[in-house]
């Protein structure tokens, strides 16, 4: 006969951090499937590699830190990081890219700062940026959508490219990226950026084959899929509404103003919204609670800052996409934002 | 004020920040009438059941008391008495576990009911309007009424306010899950409650009376609406169900849209809030002259067979109530006093019901699991969204863990009402409220220490000042005395002259001494003076002495290493050698003499030794009588001791002489004489020893 002593409150909402993580992972499924449909097996292979590496790294570091491995290993945070990293990588990047990226994201960005809840930066994005800076060639060799490729790419061939740099028939990544007419195909964002430096207008760029009918074959659908996943998360109340709203709103305002000023040198808002990692960033990266701002006001500022930075970097920066950089910069400013957006306590002026 | 009433009439209310919707679980008990229980076997009545000071105990162990008899007397304004809940005998007045989160023990009166339930004398007073306000307030105080909603603030203080009151708010919201005590009380006793409200109206004269009730109690709402029909002043305000709308500040916000500033009582805003159960108790006290001795308690939880509301006498042990409601015997017991959000776990089942106890919760394992594991905060911010005080629970948590008291103050920790909404929603299952409670306790402790330190500092400063003052006073006194003396000396009387001359003489002496001191240095400056030569020789002597000492030290060392019999002659030889250089003839003589003496001495000692030992042997053999043997032994021992002593003496002497000899030998001749003298002395000593030996031998 023992009396159980506990501190109030005694009842508890039966939600768990791991359940939240699992929900976010489920929400990426539409995006991953779309990616598979338009770009083949590459990203699924990278996601698998990243998950395996991330779990192994997490296990090793947790054991070294003498933490409860069984509880923390499968709390879903490491898997989510790996999934997000795998989604972001170029589909035909060599295997060691996702391995190095995952190790860096988990061991250094997350665990060295104290593990879950204590990392100041989003691990997936920090890993991505590290890879982009360290291995620029591999990290910018984006695979064109399958429908534009002259060489068909099945699962075995993709696996072969990732592990040996060559397909079964001996095609290199560069050859795979070449269009029938001999041009190397880039992402829509890259294409527009390059064309602008060549003196072409936006309207002329929009005729490029990678753009297709709307704002980019494959990419537009991919972003739409992530938007759907994001709405699912919003519906489930797993993520706050204000962050993606203020991010997309800010990107809209910036791109719209720029578009009004000079329509020839500025792409439309839709182009910005449905290209690159925009929707992934809005619903899956910026909403990471650990590295983001906490108050509602803070989240509005956080999202708006991210949108502004994405536009600035896409427009004036050296990189075609900017979500990862924008996220890291916002992560840095999150504590400051929190400091100045504390709500007024009841009964205080 | 008009706009507030207009809004209320339209059924519109303000929204307070945050809030949650935990499962209400009120269905367990809300449809059963309040049960009258038999008398328990014993009652444990804590003497303090309210916020403030405990009353003074006015009964003794062994006293027979009747129902309603006061057991304590309120001596201070913020103190209310307690009463005997039934007639019986006081068996003990001692410490027992009281209803407190940390299982504190405090003074309790133990009462064994006699089963007769005899009432004390009461005077029913249906015409309370004819009483003065002070008389009514005194009645309320004497009935021991304190807030029955949870905090337990003495009611007579709240209703005794002289401030202009705009709103009297009756709190019937009962927002905690499981609890239905107020709900049932309203359903069954709405007219008595209305009497209580009218008494409060009479006392406070508010502009409006607002009854705040959650919309999950439709029958109670109907009962209240029926009871207050036709009274324009009283508004029954049906609020949407949301935890914690029953919090004082939250209810004021929801009903009037007014925010109570931090650290300010609602009275200063013209608002007074009373719990609905308190209203019932007030009516009972003022009209029926019945003190607060029982209350409605919800005994709920899925571990119970018959969860229901009961009329519990104050002081009833929890065990009695649980047994009445069918609590099964089980391994792991979890009993909570209060609701699941703000109640506290009980350390045992003997804890008594007190004035603020509205619920006893006995949940099943599935209902409230005990396996919650805290994990790291992921800063999701859900806690901040539900906080009714608009605090930042997760930031508070970091600071509480880091014991950063300054930051906790900046984040307004003390505005936390400990409602538990943050911990309820936390996906990391962090017991946030627990961290805040610990931090609050630490800060209070620190403040107490700071206060003490401050007092000590003040005391120290005062002491320093006092010492300084005393010193100054002393100096002034001395100065004054000196001046007085001076004045006296200059006054010209014979005593004064005497004194004056004495002082003059002393001064002259001092001067003379000074002059002498200055003269001496000039004297010693002269090189041809004897003083310097004297000094020189002194220095030389000192050097010589030092050298001698060194030598002696060397000798001593060697002596220590060698057995004594061998050393003595060596030393002597050395001395003699040294002396040879001075006076060969005499030295030789001395040497020879010494050698002879030495030989003799040696012989003697050995002889003495052998003879004594042999004698002892023979004696022990020849004389078997024990007495003789003993005697002989003693004699032998004495002889040995003597011989040893002599030897030691000799050694000492020789050493001494050696030292002296060496020093003197460096100086000049007279040593030779001294050496011979010493030799002679040694010889004499040896002779003496011989004689003694012989004596012993003869013995």
PDB file of C-alpha atoms in Angstrom, chain A residues 85-327:
ATOM      1  CA  UNK A  85      17.647  16.843 -45.552  1.00  0.00           C
ATOM      2  CA  UNK A  86      17.023  13.995 -47.995  1.00  0.00           C
ATOM      3  CA  UNK A  87      14.203  15.930 -49.638  1.00  0.00           C
ATOM      4  CA  UNK A  88      16.400  19.002 -50.085  1.00  0.00           C
ATOM      5  CA  UNK A  89      19.354  17.272 -51.745  1.00  0.00           C
ATOM      6  CA  UNK A  90      19.820  17.100 -55.526  1.00  0.00           C
ATOM      7  CA  UNK A  91      18.471  13.719 -56.563  1.00  0.00           C
ATOM      8  CA  UNK A  92      21.658  12.522 -58.227  1.00  0.00           C
ATOM      9  CA  UNK A  93      24.135  13.734 -55.604  1.00  0.00           C
ATOM     10  CA  UNK A  94      26.681  11.088 -54.591  1.00  0.00           C
ATOM     11  CA  UNK A  95      25.803   8.887 -51.586  1.00  0.00           C
ATOM     12  CA  UNK A  96      28.364  10.443 -49.265  1.00  0.00           C
ATOM     13  CA  UNK A  97      26.621  13.796 -49.562  1.00  0.00           C
ATOM     14  CA  UNK A  98      23.635  12.618 -47.564  1.00  0.00           C
ATOM     15  CA  UNK A  99      25.848  10.649 -45.200  1.00  0.00           C
ATOM     16  CA  UNK A 100      28.097  13.604 -44.384  1.00  0.00           C
ATOM     17  CA  UNK A 101      25.123  15.940 -44.232  1.00  0.00           C
ATOM     18  CA  UNK A 102      23.261  13.736 -41.729  1.00  0.00           C
ATOM     19  CA  UNK A 103      26.280  13.208 -39.538  1.00  0.00           C
ATOM     20  CA  UNK A 104      26.904  16.945 -39.444  1.00  0.00           C
ATOM     21  CA  UNK A 105      23.258  17.768 -38.797  1.00  0.00           C
ATOM     22  CA  UNK A 106      22.822  15.280 -35.965  1.00  0.00           C
ATOM     23  CA  UNK A 107      26.220  15.154 -34.300  1.00  0.00           C
ATOM     24  CA  UNK A 108      27.286  18.760 -34.580  1.00  0.00           C
ATOM     25  CA  UNK A 109      24.257  20.946 -35.132  1.00  0.00           C
ATOM     26  CA  UNK A 110      21.959  19.052 -32.776  1.00  0.00           C
ATOM     27  CA  UNK A 111      23.787  16.941 -30.225  1.00  0.00           C
ATOM     28  CA  UNK A 112      26.836  19.106 -29.615  1.00  0.00           C
ATOM     29  CA  UNK A 113      24.496  21.909 -28.632  1.00  0.00           C
ATOM     30  CA  UNK A 114      22.744  19.680 -26.105  1.00  0.00           C
ATOM     31  CA  UNK A 115      20.391  17.512 -28.143  1.00  0.00           C
ATOM     32  CA  UNK A 116      16.716  17.900 -28.813  1.00  0.00           C
ATOM     33  CA  UNK A 117      15.290  21.225 -27.780  1.00  0.00           C
ATOM     34  CA  UNK A 118      18.612  22.972 -27.360  1.00  0.00           C
ATOM     35  CA  UNK A 119      19.922  23.387 -30.901  1.00  0.00           C
ATOM     36  CA  UNK A 120      19.898  27.025 -31.986  1.00  0.00           C
ATOM     37  CA  UNK A 121      19.858  26.111 -35.690  1.00  0.00           C
ATOM     38  CA  UNK A 122      17.598  23.902 -37.723  1.00  0.00           C
ATOM     39  CA  UNK A 123      19.770  20.787 -38.135  1.00  0.00           C
ATOM     40  CA  UNK A 124      18.553  19.880 -41.632  1.00  0.00           C
ATOM     41  CA  UNK A 125      19.146  23.368 -43.007  1.00  0.00           C
ATOM     42  CA  UNK A 126      22.504  23.759 -41.281  1.00  0.00           C
ATOM     43  CA  UNK A 127      23.533  20.420 -42.771  1.00  0.00           C
ATOM     44  CA  UNK A 128      22.308  21.513 -46.175  1.00  0.00           C
ATOM     45  CA  UNK A 129      24.198  24.808 -46.057  1.00  0.00           C
ATOM     46  CA  UNK A 130      27.367  23.071 -44.928  1.00  0.00           C
ATOM     47  CA  UNK A 131      27.103  20.708 -47.913  1.00  0.00           C
ATOM     48  CA  UNK A 132      26.323  23.530 -50.317  1.00  0.00           C
ATOM     49  CA  UNK A 133      29.370  25.493 -49.266  1.00  0.00           C
ATOM     50  CA  UNK A 134      31.708  22.501 -49.039  1.00  0.00           C
ATOM     51  CA  UNK A 135      30.625  20.605 -52.156  1.00  0.00           C
ATOM     52  CA  UNK A 136      29.203  23.218 -54.537  1.00  0.00           C
ATOM     53  CA  UNK A 137      29.496  21.072 -57.673  1.00  0.00           C
ATOM     54  CA  UNK A 138      27.606  18.079 -56.304  1.00  0.00           C
ATOM     55  CA  UNK A 139      25.102  20.264 -54.539  1.00  0.00           C
ATOM     56  CA  UNK A 140      24.158  22.282 -57.610  1.00  0.00           C
ATOM     57  CA  UNK A 141      23.919  19.431 -60.087  1.00  0.00           C
ATOM     58  CA  UNK A 142      20.129  19.341 -60.022  1.00  0.00           C
ATOM     59  CA  UNK A 143      18.473  16.615 -61.967  1.00  0.00           C
ATOM     60  CA  UNK A 144      15.889  17.810 -64.502  1.00  0.00           C
ATOM     61  CA  UNK A 145      12.367  16.371 -64.362  1.00  0.00           C
ATOM     62  CA  UNK A 146      12.169  12.863 -65.801  1.00  0.00           C
ATOM     63  CA  UNK A 147       9.946  13.952 -68.686  1.00  0.00           C
ATOM     64  CA  UNK A 148      12.661  16.270 -70.000  1.00  0.00           C
ATOM     65  CA  UNK A 149      15.517  13.819 -69.728  1.00  0.00           C
ATOM     66  CA  UNK A 150      16.939  12.231 -72.847  1.00  0.00           C
ATOM     67  CA  UNK A 151      18.152   9.198 -70.934  1.00  0.00           C
ATOM     68  CA  UNK A 152      15.511   7.224 -69.047  1.00  0.00           C
ATOM     69  CA  UNK A 153      16.396   6.811 -65.392  1.00  0.00           C
ATOM     70  CA  UNK A 154      15.014   3.842 -63.466  1.00  0.00           C
ATOM     71  CA  UNK A 155      15.686   2.750 -59.887  1.00  0.00           C
ATOM     72  CA  UNK A 156      18.773   0.653 -60.672  1.00  0.00           C
ATOM     73  CA  UNK A 157      20.300   3.400 -62.771  1.00  0.00           C
ATOM     74  CA  UNK A 158      19.635   6.030 -60.109  1.00  0.00           C
ATOM     75  CA  UNK A 159      21.215   3.815 -57.479  1.00  0.00           C
ATOM     76  CA  UNK A 160      24.166   3.312 -59.759  1.00  0.00           C
ATOM     77  CA  UNK A 161      24.583   7.054 -60.337  1.00  0.00           C
ATOM     78  CA  UNK A 162      24.416   7.813 -56.643  1.00  0.00           C
ATOM     79  CA  UNK A 163      26.980   5.174 -55.725  1.00  0.00           C
ATOM     80  CA  UNK A 164      29.274   5.239 -58.768  1.00  0.00           C
ATOM     81  CA  UNK A 165      28.507   8.547 -60.504  1.00  0.00           C
ATOM     82  CA  UNK A 166      27.575   6.651 -63.666  1.00  0.00           C
ATOM     83  CA  UNK A 167      24.461   4.882 -64.844  1.00  0.00           C
ATOM     84  CA  UNK A 168      24.445   1.265 -65.859  1.00  0.00           C
ATOM     85  CA  UNK A 169      25.095   2.346 -69.401  1.00  0.00           C
ATOM     86  CA  UNK A 170      27.902   4.693 -68.457  1.00  0.00           C
ATOM     87  CA  UNK A 171      26.146   8.073 -68.536  1.00  0.00           C
ATOM     88  CA  UNK A 172      27.580  10.613 -66.138  1.00  0.00           C
ATOM     89  CA  UNK A 173      25.504  13.081 -64.112  1.00  0.00           C
ATOM     90  CA  UNK A 174      26.471  15.846 -66.513  1.00  0.00           C
ATOM     91  CA  UNK A 175      25.267  13.813 -69.477  1.00  0.00           C
ATOM     92  CA  UNK A 176      22.042  13.039 -67.700  1.00  0.00           C
ATOM     93  CA  UNK A 177      21.428  16.716 -67.142  1.00  0.00           C
ATOM     94  CA  UNK A 178      21.922  17.559 -70.818  1.00  0.00           C
ATOM     95  CA  UNK A 179      18.857  18.200 -72.913  1.00  0.00           C
ATOM     96  CA  UNK A 180      18.468  16.661 -76.320  1.00  0.00           C
ATOM     97  CA  UNK A 181      19.555  19.949 -77.857  1.00  0.00           C
ATOM     98  CA  UNK A 182      22.832  19.856 -75.931  1.00  0.00           C
ATOM     99  CA  UNK A 183      21.999  22.407 -73.211  1.00  0.00           C
ATOM    100  CA  UNK A 184      22.495  21.554 -69.579  1.00  0.00           C
ATOM    101  CA  UNK A 185      19.164  21.887 -67.844  1.00  0.00           C
ATOM    102  CA  UNK A 186      19.032  23.813 -64.579  1.00  0.00           C
ATOM    103  CA  UNK A 187      16.292  24.467 -62.063  1.00  0.00           C
ATOM    104  CA  UNK A 188      13.782  27.171 -62.969  1.00  0.00           C
ATOM    105  CA  UNK A 189      15.238  29.530 -60.355  1.00  0.00           C
ATOM    106  CA  UNK A 190      18.733  28.973 -61.690  1.00  0.00           C
ATOM    107  CA  UNK A 191      17.591  29.389 -65.269  1.00  0.00           C
ATOM    108  CA  UNK A 192      15.916  32.709 -64.602  1.00  0.00           C
ATOM    109  CA  UNK A 193      18.895  33.973 -62.656  1.00  0.00           C
ATOM    110  CA  UNK A 194      21.335  33.009 -65.376  1.00  0.00           C
ATOM    111  CA  UNK A 195      19.137  34.421 -68.112  1.00  0.00           C
ATOM    112  CA  UNK A 196      18.900  37.754 -66.310  1.00  0.00           C
ATOM    113  CA  UNK A 197      22.686  38.007 -66.291  1.00  0.00           C
ATOM    114  CA  UNK A 198      22.621  37.192 -69.988  1.00  0.00           C
ATOM    115  CA  UNK A 199      20.291  40.122 -70.578  1.00  0.00           C
ATOM    116  CA  UNK A 200      17.116  38.155 -71.162  1.00  0.00           C
ATOM    117  CA  UNK A 201      13.842  39.347 -69.703  1.00  0.00           C
ATOM    118  CA  UNK A 202      11.656  37.321 -67.398  1.00  0.00           C
ATOM    119  CA  UNK A 203       9.109  36.774 -70.141  1.00  0.00           C
ATOM    120  CA  UNK A 204      11.801  35.338 -72.370  1.00  0.00           C
ATOM    121  CA  UNK A 205      13.015  33.112 -69.568  1.00  0.00           C
ATOM    122  CA  UNK A 206       9.556  31.791 -69.070  1.00  0.00           C
ATOM    123  CA  UNK A 207       9.817  30.148 -72.464  1.00  0.00           C
ATOM    124  CA  UNK A 208      12.592  27.891 -71.270  1.00  0.00           C
ATOM    125  CA  UNK A 209      11.732  24.230 -71.425  1.00  0.00           C
ATOM    126  CA  UNK A 210      12.323  23.691 -67.657  1.00  0.00           C
ATOM    127  CA  UNK A 211       9.622  26.248 -66.849  1.00  0.00           C
ATOM    128  CA  UNK A 212       6.942  24.509 -68.850  1.00  0.00           C
ATOM    129  CA  UNK A 213       3.412  25.729 -68.857  1.00  0.00           C
ATOM    130  CA  UNK A 214       3.375  27.438 -65.464  1.00  0.00           C
ATOM    131  CA  UNK A 215       6.383  28.203 -63.248  1.00  0.00           C
ATOM    132  CA  UNK A 216       8.529  25.083 -63.514  1.00  0.00           C
ATOM    133  CA  UNK A 217       7.873  21.492 -64.472  1.00  0.00           C
ATOM    134  CA  UNK A 218       8.010  19.268 -61.408  1.00  0.00           C
ATOM    135  CA  UNK A 219       8.876  22.065 -59.003  1.00  0.00           C
ATOM    136  CA  UNK A 220       5.449  23.634 -59.088  1.00  0.00           C
ATOM    137  CA  UNK A 221       3.783  20.321 -58.276  1.00  0.00           C
ATOM    138  CA  UNK A 222       6.333  19.579 -55.602  1.00  0.00           C
ATOM    139  CA  UNK A 223       5.628  22.874 -53.863  1.00  0.00           C
ATOM    140  CA  UNK A 224       1.904  22.287 -54.191  1.00  0.00           C
ATOM    141  CA  UNK A 225       2.326  18.892 -52.519  1.00  0.00           C
ATOM    142  CA  UNK A 226       4.198  20.444 -49.615  1.00  0.00           C
ATOM    143  CA  UNK A 227       1.511  23.085 -49.359  1.00  0.00           C
ATOM    144  CA  UNK A 228      -1.066  20.313 -49.028  1.00  0.00           C
ATOM    145  CA  UNK A 229       1.066  18.619 -46.368  1.00  0.00           C
ATOM    146  CA  UNK A 230       1.361  21.938 -44.578  1.00  0.00           C
ATOM    147  CA  UNK A 231      -2.369  22.512 -44.612  1.00  0.00           C
ATOM    148  CA  UNK A 232      -2.792  19.053 -43.124  1.00  0.00           C
ATOM    149  CA  UNK A 233      -0.439  20.044 -40.308  1.00  0.00           C
ATOM    150  CA  UNK A 234      -2.337  23.289 -39.773  1.00  0.00           C
ATOM    151  CA  UNK A 235      -5.550  21.337 -39.660  1.00  0.00           C
ATOM    152  CA  UNK A 236      -4.027  19.027 -37.053  1.00  0.00           C
ATOM    153  CA  UNK A 237      -2.819  22.050 -35.098  1.00  0.00           C
ATOM    154  CA  UNK A 238       0.696  20.639 -35.204  1.00  0.00           C
ATOM    155  CA  UNK A 239       2.201  23.890 -36.451  1.00  0.00           C
ATOM    156  CA  UNK A 240       1.244  27.489 -35.813  1.00  0.00           C
ATOM    157  CA  UNK A 241      -0.538  29.279 -38.640  1.00  0.00           C
ATOM    158  CA  UNK A 242       1.234  32.589 -38.284  1.00  0.00           C
ATOM    159  CA  UNK A 243       4.726  31.495 -39.328  1.00  0.00           C
ATOM    160  CA  UNK A 244       3.956  30.198 -42.859  1.00  0.00           C
ATOM    161  CA  UNK A 245       1.377  32.923 -43.327  1.00  0.00           C
ATOM    162  CA  UNK A 246       3.760  35.728 -42.512  1.00  0.00           C
ATOM    163  CA  UNK A 247       6.572  34.090 -44.515  1.00  0.00           C
ATOM    164  CA  UNK A 248       4.486  33.690 -47.666  1.00  0.00           C
ATOM    165  CA  UNK A 249       2.915  37.079 -47.118  1.00  0.00           C
ATOM    166  CA  UNK A 250       6.270  38.771 -46.788  1.00  0.00           C
ATOM    167  CA  UNK A 251       7.588  36.996 -49.889  1.00  0.00           C
ATOM    168  CA  UNK A 252       4.454  38.078 -51.712  1.00  0.00           C
ATOM    169  CA  UNK A 253       4.840  41.711 -50.695  1.00  0.00           C
ATOM    170  CA  UNK A 254       8.527  41.844 -51.624  1.00  0.00           C
ATOM    171  CA  UNK A 255       8.174  40.102 -54.959  1.00  0.00           C
ATOM    172  CA  UNK A 256       5.031  42.018 -55.843  1.00  0.00           C
ATOM    173  CA  UNK A 257       6.626  45.384 -55.181  1.00  0.00           C
ATOM    174  CA  UNK A 258       9.666  44.349 -57.197  1.00  0.00           C
ATOM    175  CA  UNK A 259       7.450  43.062 -59.952  1.00  0.00           C
ATOM    176  CA  UNK A 260       5.559  46.346 -60.053  1.00  0.00           C
ATOM    177  CA  UNK A 261       8.769  48.310 -60.236  1.00  0.00           C
ATOM    178  CA  UNK A 262      10.356  46.246 -62.966  1.00  0.00           C
ATOM    179  CA  UNK A 263       8.342  43.378 -64.439  1.00  0.00           C
ATOM    180  CA  UNK A 264      11.099  42.522 -66.892  1.00  0.00           C
ATOM    181  CA  UNK A 265      13.713  41.742 -64.301  1.00  0.00           C
ATOM    182  CA  UNK A 266      11.525  40.355 -61.535  1.00  0.00           C
ATOM    183  CA  UNK A 267       9.682  37.081 -61.507  1.00  0.00           C
ATOM    184  CA  UNK A 268       6.100  36.924 -60.328  1.00  0.00           C
ATOM    185  CA  UNK A 269       5.017  36.035 -56.798  1.00  0.00           C
ATOM    186  CA  UNK A 270       3.703  32.698 -57.989  1.00  0.00           C
ATOM    187  CA  UNK A 271       7.102  31.924 -59.467  1.00  0.00           C
ATOM    188  CA  UNK A 272       8.688  32.623 -56.085  1.00  0.00           C
ATOM    189  CA  UNK A 273       6.059  30.720 -54.134  1.00  0.00           C
ATOM    190  CA  UNK A 274       6.153  27.568 -56.210  1.00  0.00           C
ATOM    191  CA  UNK A 275       9.842  27.206 -56.816  1.00  0.00           C
ATOM    192  CA  UNK A 276      12.766  25.921 -54.887  1.00  0.00           C
ATOM    193  CA  UNK A 277      12.151  25.025 -51.275  1.00  0.00           C
ATOM    194  CA  UNK A 278       9.560  27.712 -50.658  1.00  0.00           C
ATOM    195  CA  UNK A 279       6.628  25.639 -49.422  1.00  0.00           C
ATOM    196  CA  UNK A 280       8.890  23.115 -47.700  1.00  0.00           C
ATOM    197  CA  UNK A 281      10.497  26.012 -45.868  1.00  0.00           C
ATOM    198  CA  UNK A 282       7.210  27.695 -45.030  1.00  0.00           C
ATOM    199  CA  UNK A 283       5.473  24.677 -43.502  1.00  0.00           C
ATOM    200  CA  UNK A 284       8.222  22.279 -42.465  1.00  0.00           C
ATOM    201  CA  UNK A 285      11.386  24.226 -41.756  1.00  0.00           C
ATOM    202  CA  UNK A 286      10.391  27.614 -40.385  1.00  0.00           C
ATOM    203  CA  UNK A 287       7.795  25.995 -38.154  1.00  0.00           C
ATOM    204  CA  UNK A 288      10.497  24.025 -36.319  1.00  0.00           C
ATOM    205  CA  UNK A 289       9.705  25.200 -32.787  1.00  0.00           C
ATOM    206  CA  UNK A 290      13.167  24.597 -31.364  1.00  0.00           C
ATOM    207  CA  UNK A 291      15.031  27.053 -33.554  1.00  0.00           C
ATOM    208  CA  UNK A 292      12.196  29.498 -34.139  1.00  0.00           C
ATOM    209  CA  UNK A 293      10.574  32.291 -32.189  1.00  0.00           C
ATOM    210  CA  UNK A 294       8.043  31.338 -29.511  1.00  0.00           C
ATOM    211  CA  UNK A 295       5.461  34.083 -29.155  1.00  0.00           C
ATOM    212  CA  UNK A 296       2.859  34.816 -31.804  1.00  0.00           C
ATOM    213  CA  UNK A 297       4.220  38.285 -32.399  1.00  0.00           C
ATOM    214  CA  UNK A 298       7.698  36.839 -32.548  1.00  0.00           C
ATOM    215  CA  UNK A 299       6.630  34.239 -35.097  1.00  0.00           C
ATOM    216  CA  UNK A 300       5.117  36.890 -37.324  1.00  0.00           C
ATOM    217  CA  UNK A 301       8.389  38.804 -37.300  1.00  0.00           C
ATOM    218  CA  UNK A 302      10.356  35.601 -37.747  1.00  0.00           C
ATOM    219  CA  UNK A 303       8.339  34.540 -40.803  1.00  0.00           C
ATOM    220  CA  UNK A 304       8.349  37.987 -42.339  1.00  0.00           C
ATOM    221  CA  UNK A 305      12.098  38.272 -41.928  1.00  0.00           C
ATOM    222  CA  UNK A 306      12.553  34.881 -43.584  1.00  0.00           C
ATOM    223  CA  UNK A 307      10.375  35.896 -46.532  1.00  0.00           C
ATOM    224  CA  UNK A 308      12.261  39.124 -46.974  1.00  0.00           C
ATOM    225  CA  UNK A 309      15.626  37.355 -46.822  1.00  0.00           C
ATOM    226  CA  UNK A 310      14.541  34.709 -49.323  1.00  0.00           C
ATOM    227  CA  UNK A 311      13.571  37.408 -51.775  1.00  0.00           C
ATOM    228  CA  UNK A 312      16.736  39.434 -51.229  1.00  0.00           C
ATOM    229  CA  UNK A 313      19.028  36.429 -51.648  1.00  0.00           C
ATOM    230  CA  UNK A 314      17.155  35.100 -54.674  1.00  0.00           C
ATOM    231  CA  UNK A 315      17.219  38.530 -56.284  1.00  0.00           C
ATOM    232  CA  UNK A 316      20.651  39.832 -55.356  1.00  0.00           C
ATOM    233  CA  UNK A 317      22.564  36.905 -53.851  1.00  0.00           C
ATOM    234  CA  UNK A 318      24.896  34.449 -55.485  1.00  0.00           C
ATOM    235  CA  UNK A 319      22.675  31.428 -54.915  1.00  0.00           C
ATOM    236  CA  UNK A 320      19.502  30.771 -56.904  1.00  0.00           C
ATOM    237  CA  UNK A 321      17.547  29.456 -53.907  1.00  0.00           C
ATOM    238  CA  UNK A 322      17.770  30.997 -50.498  1.00  0.00           C
ATOM    239  CA  UNK A 323      15.495  29.226 -48.076  1.00  0.00           C
ATOM    240  CA  UNK A 324      18.273  27.446 -46.186  1.00  0.00           C
ATOM    241  CA  UNK A 325      20.296  30.629 -45.756  1.00  0.00           C
ATOM    242  CA  UNK A 326      17.246  32.638 -44.785  1.00  0.00           C
ATOM    243  CA  UNK A 327      16.259  30.027 -42.201  1.00  0.00           C
TER     244      UNK A 327
END
